[in-house]
Amino acid sequence: MSANPRKKKRASCAKIDGDMTIYTAAELKPTLLSLLEGGNEAELDLSRVAEIDAAGVQLLMLAKREAARAGKTLRFVNHSQSVVECLDLCNLTAAFGDQVILTSQP
């Protein structure tokens, strides 16, 4: 049985649920890097990130750098308000190259 070359493989997906801070960075790092072990494309849903600090931003930068190094595409999607505010504060919103779309707030 041969693979269908026209069939597009789905991107690997993960969602961060909670904080991306100095207190959670060590636990989140392996999860983010394992996301890149799949296919050539991956998405990280940031809609449920409640709080993010410099350590969280460093994790996002690490993931993007490692994806680029591996020749893969990593997209950040559904940025929470906390993520957008932090990236704006650090003047990094455009640096990641992802479209920033706010999720609806309850």
Tab-separated table of N, CA, C and O in Angstrom:
chain	number	residue	atom	x	y	z
A	1	MET	N	0.854	-1.171	0.000
A	1	MET	CA	0.000	0.000	0.000
A	1	MET	C	0.899	1.233	0.000
A	1	MET	O	1.798	1.361	0.814
A	2	SER	N	0.643	2.142	-0.903
A	2	SER	CA	1.462	3.341	-0.985
A	2	SER	C	0.707	4.536	-0.419
A	2	SER	O	-0.510	4.567	-0.394
A	3	ALA	N	1.481	5.499	0.008
A	3	ALA	CA	0.882	6.718	0.565
A	3	ALA	C	0.380	7.599	-0.563
A	3	ALA	O	0.953	7.646	-1.642
A	4	ASN	N	-0.697	8.279	-0.342
A	4	ASN	CA	-1.252	9.210	-1.307
A	4	ASN	C	-0.500	10.537	-1.176
A	4	ASN	O	-0.626	11.227	-0.164
A	5	PRO	N	0.296	10.930	-2.168
A	5	PRO	CA	1.079	12.164	-2.046
A	5	PRO	C	0.225	13.422	-1.980
A	5	PRO	O	0.685	14.463	-1.552
A	6	ARG	N	-1.035	13.333	-2.418
A	6	ARG	CA	-1.908	14.506	-2.377
A	6	ARG	C	-2.566	14.691	-1.021
A	6	ARG	O	-3.129	15.727	-0.739
A	7	LYS	N	-2.519	13.653	-0.204
A	7	LYS	CA	-3.150	13.751	1.108
A	7	LYS	C	-2.279	14.601	2.028
A	7	LYS	O	-1.116	14.305	2.247
A	8	LYS	N	-2.853	15.661	2.548
A	8	LYS	CA	-2.111	16.585	3.402
A	8	LYS	C	-2.168	16.104	4.852
A	8	LYS	O	-3.235	15.821	5.374
A	9	LYS	N	-1.013	16.000	5.463
A	9	LYS	CA	-0.941	15.594	6.850
A	9	LYS	C	-1.330	16.754	7.754
A	9	LYS	O	-0.907	17.879	7.542
A	10	ARG	N	-2.158	16.475	8.762
A	10	ARG	CA	-2.572	17.511	9.705
A	10	ARG	C	-1.402	17.958	10.554
A	10	ARG	O	-0.512	17.192	10.881
A	11	ALA	N	-1.443	19.199	10.938
A	11	ALA	CA	-0.411	19.750	11.818
A	11	ALA	C	-0.580	19.171	13.216
A	11	ALA	O	-1.683	18.893	13.664
A	12	SER	N	0.537	18.977	13.914
A	12	SER	CA	0.493	18.596	15.319
A	12	SER	C	-0.061	19.781	16.090
A	12	SER	O	0.261	20.927	15.792
A	13	CYS	N	-0.889	19.513	17.081
A	13	CYS	CA	-1.509	20.597	17.838
A	13	CYS	C	-1.349	20.360	19.335
A	13	CYS	O	-1.374	19.219	19.797
A	14	ALA	N	-1.200	21.440	20.064
A	14	ALA	CA	-1.162	21.391	21.525
A	14	ALA	C	-1.794	22.669	22.047
A	14	ALA	O	-1.867	23.675	21.345
A	15	LYS	N	-2.255	22.604	23.288
A	15	LYS	CA	-2.886	23.766	23.924
A	15	LYS	C	-2.281	23.941	25.307
A	15	LYS	O	-2.162	22.977	26.060
A	16	ILE	N	-1.880	25.161	25.611
A	16	ILE	CA	-1.400	25.486	26.955
A	16	ILE	C	-2.612	25.895	27.776
A	16	ILE	O	-3.354	26.787	27.385
A	17	ASP	N	-2.804	25.235	28.899
A	17	ASP	CA	-3.946	25.519	29.761
A	17	ASP	C	-3.423	25.945	31.130
A	17	ASP	O	-3.003	25.099	31.920
A	18	GLY	N	-3.382	27.241	31.369
A	18	GLY	CA	-2.876	27.739	32.640
A	18	GLY	C	-1.821	28.803	32.438
A	18	GLY	O	-1.888	29.591	31.502
A	19	ASP	N	-0.841	28.793	33.307
A	19	ASP	CA	0.184	29.830	33.301
A	19	ASP	C	1.431	29.405	32.532
A	19	ASP	O	1.781	28.228	32.507
A	20	MET	N	2.089	30.395	31.934
A	20	MET	CA	3.409	30.220	31.329
A	20	MET	C	4.336	31.178	32.062
A	20	MET	O	4.589	32.287	31.605
A	21	THR	N	4.772	30.760	33.223
A	21	THR	CA	5.575	31.618	34.085
A	21	THR	C	6.826	30.883	34.544
A	21	THR	O	7.020	29.711	34.244
A	22	ILE	N	7.628	31.574	35.304
A	22	ILE	CA	8.846	30.990	35.859
A	22	ILE	C	8.524	29.730	36.663
A	22	ILE	O	9.322	28.804	36.734
A	23	TYR	N	7.327	29.669	37.221
A	23	TYR	CA	6.931	28.538	38.058
A	23	TYR	C	6.514	27.314	37.245
A	23	TYR	O	6.490	26.206	37.776
A	24	THR	N	6.182	27.504	35.978
A	24	THR	CA	5.727	26.379	35.144
A	24	THR	C	6.658	26.103	33.971
A	24	THR	O	6.446	25.136	33.234
A	25	ALA	N	7.673	26.915	33.780
A	25	ALA	CA	8.535	26.806	32.595
A	25	ALA	C	9.204	25.440	32.474
A	25	ALA	O	9.227	24.846	31.391
A	26	ALA	N	9.744	24.931	33.551
A	26	ALA	CA	10.451	23.645	33.493
A	26	ALA	C	9.515	22.513	33.095
A	26	ALA	O	9.909	21.598	32.365
A	27	GLU	N	8.288	22.573	33.533
A	27	GLU	CA	7.323	21.526	33.203
A	27	GLU	C	6.783	21.678	31.768
A	27	GLU	O	6.462	20.688	31.115
A	28	LEU	N	6.701	22.902	31.259
A	28	LEU	CA	6.174	23.137	29.919
A	28	LEU	C	7.194	22.902	28.804
A	28	LEU	O	6.823	22.549	27.687
A	29	LYS	N	8.456	23.091	29.096
A	29	LYS	CA	9.487	22.995	28.063
A	29	LYS	C	9.467	21.669	27.309
A	29	LYS	O	9.435	21.659	26.074
A	30	PRO	N	9.458	20.515	27.985
A	30	PRO	CA	9.428	19.245	27.236
A	30	PRO	C	8.164	19.092	26.388
A	30	PRO	O	8.209	18.537	25.291
A	31	THR	N	7.050	19.611	26.870
A	31	THR	CA	5.797	19.542	26.116
A	31	THR	C	5.908	20.338	24.823
A	31	THR	O	5.505	19.862	23.756
A	32	LEU	N	6.454	21.539	24.910
A	32	LEU	CA	6.604	22.375	23.717
A	32	LEU	C	7.559	21.746	22.718
A	32	LEU	O	7.289	21.721	21.513
A	33	LEU	N	8.662	21.217	23.200
A	33	LEU	CA	9.638	20.628	22.286
A	33	LEU	C	9.123	19.325	21.672
A	33	LEU	O	9.419	19.027	20.522
A	34	SER	N	8.320	18.568	22.414
A	34	SER	CA	7.769	17.328	21.854
A	34	SER	C	6.749	17.611	20.753
A	34	SER	O	6.536	16.784	19.866
A	35	LEU	N	6.139	18.785	20.794
A	35	LEU	CA	5.208	19.190	19.744
A	35	LEU	C	5.910	19.212	18.388
A	35	LEU	O	5.311	18.927	17.359
A	36	LEU	N	7.191	19.507	18.395
A	36	LEU	CA	7.964	19.616	17.160
A	36	LEU	C	8.426	18.266	16.624
A	36	LEU	O	8.973	18.189	15.531
A	37	GLU	N	8.217	17.194	17.361
A	37	GLU	CA	8.654	15.876	16.934
A	37	GLU	C	7.742	15.273	15.878
A	37	GLU	O	8.112	14.312	15.223
A	38	GLY	N	6.551	15.814	15.722
A	38	GLY	CA	5.597	15.297	14.752
A	38	GLY	C	5.979	15.656	13.333
A	38	GLY	O	7.143	15.606	12.949
A	39	GLY	N	5.010	16.071	12.561
A	39	GLY	CA	5.226	16.414	11.156
A	39	GLY	C	5.984	17.715	10.983
A	39	GLY	O	6.653	18.203	11.888
A	40	ASN	N	5.843	18.278	9.795
A	40	ASN	CA	6.555	19.513	9.467
A	40	ASN	C	5.838	20.767	9.932
A	40	ASN	O	6.376	21.858	9.831
A	41	GLU	N	4.603	20.613	10.422
A	41	GLU	CA	3.828	21.764	10.884
A	41	GLU	C	3.249	21.475	12.256
A	41	GLU	O	2.849	20.352	12.545
A	42	ALA	N	3.216	22.515	13.086
A	42	ALA	CA	2.648	22.389	14.424
A	42	ALA	C	1.954	23.687	14.800
A	42	ALA	O	2.318	24.758	14.319
A	43	GLU	N	0.940	23.559	15.648
A	43	GLU	CA	0.215	24.720	16.157
A	43	GLU	C	0.159	24.641	17.671
A	43	GLU	O	-0.092	23.579	18.233
A	44	LEU	N	0.376	25.782	18.289
A	44	LEU	CA	0.261	25.887	19.734
A	44	LEU	C	-0.848	26.879	20.047
A	44	LEU	O	-0.747	28.062	19.724
A	45	ASP	N	-1.910	26.382	20.642
A	45	ASP	CA	-3.069	27.193	20.992
A	45	ASP	C	-2.802	27.879	22.332
A	45	ASP	O	-2.573	27.216	23.348
A	46	LEU	N	-2.832	29.188	22.321
A	46	LEU	CA	-2.532	29.982	23.516
A	46	LEU	C	-3.789	30.602	24.132
A	46	LEU	O	-3.687	31.495	24.974
A	47	SER	N	-4.954	30.130	23.741
A	47	SER	CA	-6.210	30.744	24.182
A	47	SER	C	-6.470	30.610	25.673
A	47	SER	O	-7.190	31.413	26.253
A	48	ARG	N	-5.892	29.611	26.317
A	48	ARG	CA	-6.164	29.394	27.733
A	48	ARG	C	-4.969	29.744	28.631
A	48	ARG	O	-4.914	29.306	29.775
A	49	VAL	N	-4.042	30.527	28.089
A	49	VAL	CA	-2.923	30.998	28.910
A	49	VAL	C	-3.442	32.121	29.793
A	49	VAL	O	-3.835	33.179	29.308
A	50	ALA	N	-3.440	31.880	31.095
A	50	ALA	CA	-3.970	32.862	32.039
A	50	ALA	C	-2.954	33.938	32.363
A	50	ALA	O	-3.294	35.116	32.477
A	51	GLU	N	-1.696	33.537	32.512
A	51	GLU	CA	-0.640	34.481	32.868
A	51	GLU	C	0.634	34.068	32.145
A	51	GLU	O	0.918	32.881	31.996
A	52	ILE	N	1.382	35.055	31.694
A	52	ILE	CA	2.653	34.799	31.030
A	52	ILE	C	3.658	35.849	31.491
A	52	ILE	O	3.302	37.012	31.675
A	53	ASP	N	4.884	35.395	31.722
A	53	ASP	CA	5.944	36.325	32.104
A	53	ASP	C	7.144	36.111	31.184
A	53	ASP	O	7.026	35.440	30.150
A	54	ALA	N	8.280	36.670	31.548
A	54	ALA	CA	9.467	36.578	30.694
A	54	ALA	C	9.872	35.133	30.438
A	54	ALA	O	10.312	34.786	29.338
A	55	ALA	N	9.716	34.266	31.419
A	55	ALA	CA	10.056	32.855	31.226
A	55	ALA	C	9.140	32.215	30.183
A	55	ALA	O	9.585	31.410	29.361
A	56	GLY	N	7.873	32.581	30.191
A	56	GLY	CA	6.933	32.073	29.189
A	56	GLY	C	7.278	32.564	27.802
A	56	GLY	O	7.222	31.813	26.824
A	57	VAL	N	7.645	33.827	27.687
A	57	VAL	CA	8.060	34.386	26.397
A	57	VAL	C	9.316	33.670	25.908
A	57	VAL	O	9.431	33.340	24.725
A	58	GLN	N	10.241	33.399	26.809
A	58	GLN	CA	11.448	32.665	26.426
A	58	GLN	C	11.112	31.272	25.898
A	58	GLN	O	11.736	30.797	24.948
A	59	LEU	N	10.117	30.622	26.479
A	59	LEU	CA	9.689	29.306	25.975
A	59	LEU	C	9.138	29.412	24.556
A	59	LEU	O	9.430	28.561	23.710
A	60	LEU	N	8.345	30.456	24.309
A	60	LEU	CA	7.808	30.646	22.969
A	60	LEU	C	8.936	30.902	21.969
A	60	LEU	O	8.933	30.359	20.858
A	61	MET	N	9.909	31.698	22.387
A	61	MET	CA	11.047	31.988	21.513
A	61	MET	C	11.872	30.721	21.257
A	61	MET	O	12.306	30.474	20.131
A	62	LEU	N	12.064	29.917	22.282
A	62	LEU	CA	12.793	28.655	22.144
A	62	LEU	C	12.085	27.735	21.160
A	62	LEU	O	12.712	27.155	20.265
A	63	ALA	N	10.778	27.608	21.310
A	63	ALA	CA	10.014	26.721	20.427
A	63	ALA	C	10.101	27.178	18.973
A	63	ALA	O	10.310	26.369	18.068
A	64	LYS	N	9.962	28.483	18.742
A	64	LYS	CA	10.072	29.012	17.378
A	64	LYS	C	11.466	28.760	16.808
A	64	LYS	O	11.626	28.366	15.657
A	65	ARG	N	12.489	28.996	17.625
A	65	ARG	CA	13.871	28.802	17.164
A	65	ARG	C	14.142	27.339	16.822
A	65	ARG	O	14.735	27.021	15.793
A	66	GLU	N	13.690	26.430	17.683
A	66	GLU	CA	13.913	25.006	17.438
A	66	GLU	C	13.139	24.515	16.226
A	66	GLU	O	13.620	23.663	15.477
A	67	ALA	N	11.950	25.051	16.003
A	67	ALA	CA	11.175	24.694	14.810
A	67	ALA	C	11.922	25.146	13.562
A	67	ALA	O	12.064	24.378	12.600
A	68	ALA	N	12.408	26.370	13.566
A	68	ALA	CA	13.148	26.894	12.408
A	68	ALA	C	14.412	26.074	12.170
A	68	ALA	O	14.748	25.747	11.028
A	69	ARG	N	15.097	25.727	13.247
A	69	ARG	CA	16.326	24.932	13.137
A	69	ARG	C	16.047	23.572	12.497
A	69	ARG	O	16.867	23.053	11.741
A	70	ALA	N	14.877	23.019	12.789
A	70	ALA	CA	14.498	21.711	12.245
A	70	ALA	C	13.813	21.825	10.885
A	70	ALA	O	13.403	20.814	10.314
A	71	GLY	N	13.661	23.060	10.381
A	71	GLY	CA	13.003	23.254	9.089
A	71	GLY	C	11.501	23.020	9.148
A	71	GLY	O	10.881	22.654	8.158
A	72	LYS	N	10.914	23.258	10.317
A	72	LYS	CA	9.482	23.044	10.510
A	72	LYS	C	8.774	24.374	10.740
A	72	LYS	O	9.407	25.382	11.046
A	73	THR	N	7.471	24.358	10.601
A	73	THR	CA	6.659	25.540	10.827
A	73	THR	C	5.909	25.377	12.143
A	73	THR	O	5.240	24.372	12.359
A	74	LEU	N	6.047	26.352	13.010
A	74	LEU	CA	5.306	26.381	14.267
A	74	LEU	C	4.498	27.663	14.296
A	74	LEU	O	5.039	28.749	14.142
A	75	ARG	N	3.190	27.508	14.467
A	75	ARG	CA	2.295	28.665	14.545
A	75	ARG	C	1.708	28.757	15.946
A	75	ARG	O	1.315	27.751	16.521
A	76	PHE	N	1.660	29.979	16.466
A	76	PHE	CA	0.943	30.246	17.704
A	76	PHE	C	-0.430	30.768	17.295
A	76	PHE	O	-0.524	31.694	16.486
A	77	VAL	N	-1.482	30.187	17.856
A	77	VAL	CA	-2.844	30.563	17.467
A	77	VAL	C	-3.678	30.884	18.700
A	77	VAL	O	-3.377	30.453	19.811
A	78	ASN	N	-4.742	31.637	18.477
A	78	ASN	CA	-5.732	31.955	19.509
A	78	ASN	C	-5.104	32.564	20.767
A	78	ASN	O	-5.363	32.123	21.882
A	79	HIS	N	-4.319	33.588	20.583
A	79	HIS	CA	-3.618	34.240	21.694
A	79	HIS	C	-4.602	34.763	22.738
A	79	HIS	O	-5.563	35.454	22.394
A	80	SER	N	-4.355	34.450	23.998
A	80	SER	CA	-5.183	35.013	25.071
A	80	SER	C	-4.826	36.487	25.254
A	80	SER	O	-3.791	36.966	24.773
A	81	GLN	N	-5.670	37.195	25.967
A	81	GLN	CA	-5.414	38.613	26.233
A	81	GLN	C	-4.091	38.788	26.971
A	81	GLN	O	-3.331	39.710	26.682
A	82	SER	N	-3.797	37.898	27.899
A	82	SER	CA	-2.537	37.986	28.649
A	82	SER	C	-1.331	37.857	27.733
A	82	SER	O	-0.342	38.579	27.889
A	83	VAL	N	-1.398	36.946	26.785
A	83	VAL	CA	-0.296	36.751	25.846
A	83	VAL	C	-0.119	37.988	24.975
A	83	VAL	O	0.998	38.485	24.793
A	84	VAL	N	-1.211	38.499	24.455
A	84	VAL	CA	-1.140	39.686	23.586
A	84	VAL	C	-0.549	40.864	24.348
A	84	VAL	O	0.335	41.561	23.852
A	85	GLU	N	-1.018	41.087	25.565
A	85	GLU	CA	-0.502	42.204	26.359
A	85	GLU	C	0.987	42.059	26.637
A	85	GLU	O	1.740	43.030	26.544
A	86	CYS	N	1.429	40.849	26.957
A	86	CYS	CA	2.850	40.623	27.242
A	86	CYS	C	3.698	40.819	25.988
A	86	CYS	O	4.741	41.475	26.039
A	87	LEU	N	3.246	40.274	24.875
A	87	LEU	CA	4.000	40.428	23.622
A	87	LEU	C	4.038	41.886	23.183
A	87	LEU	O	5.062	42.357	22.685
A	88	ASP	N	2.939	42.598	23.380
A	88	ASP	CA	2.918	44.036	23.070
A	88	ASP	C	3.895	44.797	23.967
A	88	ASP	O	4.642	45.649	23.496
A	89	LEU	N	3.874	44.492	25.251
A	89	LEU	CA	4.761	45.154	26.204
A	89	LEU	C	6.231	44.953	25.833
A	89	LEU	O	7.046	45.863	25.941
A	90	CYS	N	6.541	43.740	25.360
A	90	CYS	CA	7.927	43.414	24.977
A	90	CYS	C	8.227	43.781	23.527
A	90	CYS	O	9.327	43.528	23.046
A	91	ASN	N	7.232	44.351	22.827
A	91	ASN	CA	7.371	44.719	21.418
A	91	ASN	C	7.755	43.506	20.560
A	91	ASN	O	8.606	43.595	19.684
A	92	LEU	N	7.102	42.367	20.838
A	92	LEU	CA	7.408	41.124	20.134
A	92	LEU	C	6.240	40.578	19.313
A	92	LEU	O	6.366	39.509	18.731
A	93	THR	N	5.144	41.289	19.274
A	93	THR	CA	3.965	40.763	18.583
A	93	THR	C	4.285	40.370	17.150
A	93	THR	O	3.953	39.266	16.709
A	94	ALA	N	4.944	41.217	16.414
A	94	ALA	CA	5.262	40.924	15.014
A	94	ALA	C	6.465	40.007	14.865
A	94	ALA	O	6.613	39.331	13.841
A	95	ALA	N	7.308	39.910	15.884
A	95	ALA	CA	8.546	39.131	15.784
A	95	ALA	C	8.293	37.644	15.560
A	95	ALA	O	9.089	36.973	14.907
A	96	PHE	N	7.194	37.127	16.076
A	96	PHE	CA	6.903	35.708	15.918
A	96	PHE	C	6.308	35.384	14.556
A	96	PHE	O	6.290	34.237	14.140
A	97	GLY	N	5.777	36.389	13.885
A	97	GLY	CA	5.240	36.177	12.552
A	97	GLY	C	3.907	35.458	12.508
A	97	GLY	O	3.514	34.927	11.484
A	98	ASP	N	3.193	35.421	13.617
A	98	ASP	CA	1.893	34.756	13.668
A	98	ASP	C	0.778	35.790	13.675
A	98	ASP	O	0.922	36.867	14.247
A	99	GLN	N	-0.323	35.437	13.052
A	99	GLN	CA	-1.487	36.310	13.083
A	99	GLN	C	-2.058	36.283	14.491
A	99	GLN	O	-2.272	35.220	15.063
A	100	VAL	N	-2.272	37.438	15.070
A	100	VAL	CA	-2.791	37.515	16.428
A	100	VAL	C	-4.295	37.750	16.360
A	100	VAL	O	-4.743	38.797	15.892
A	101	ILE	N	-5.028	36.756	16.810
A	101	ILE	CA	-6.487	36.845	16.869
A	101	ILE	C	-6.894	36.577	18.292
A	101	ILE	O	-6.585	35.527	18.844
A	102	LEU	N	-7.558	37.528	18.895
A	102	LEU	CA	-7.993	37.356	20.272
A	102	LEU	C	-9.155	36.397	20.339
A	102	LEU	O	-10.054	36.408	19.496
A	103	THR	N	-9.143	35.551	21.374
A	103	THR	CA	-10.284	34.675	21.616
A	103	THR	C	-11.332	35.460	22.367
A	103	THR	O	-11.025	36.453	23.016
A	104	SER	N	-12.560	35.025	22.300
A	104	SER	CA	-13.609	35.737	23.028
A	104	SER	C	-13.439	35.489	24.514
A	104	SER	O	-13.084	34.400	24.945
A	105	GLN	N	-13.659	36.494	25.285
A	105	GLN	CA	-13.518	36.401	26.743
A	105	GLN	C	-14.900	36.174	27.337
A	105	GLN	O	-15.844	36.844	26.994
A	106	PRO	N	-15.007	35.221	28.297
A	106	PRO	CA	-16.310	34.955	28.930
A	106	PRO	C	-16.785	36.080	29.787
A	106	PRO	O	-16.122	36.932	30.208
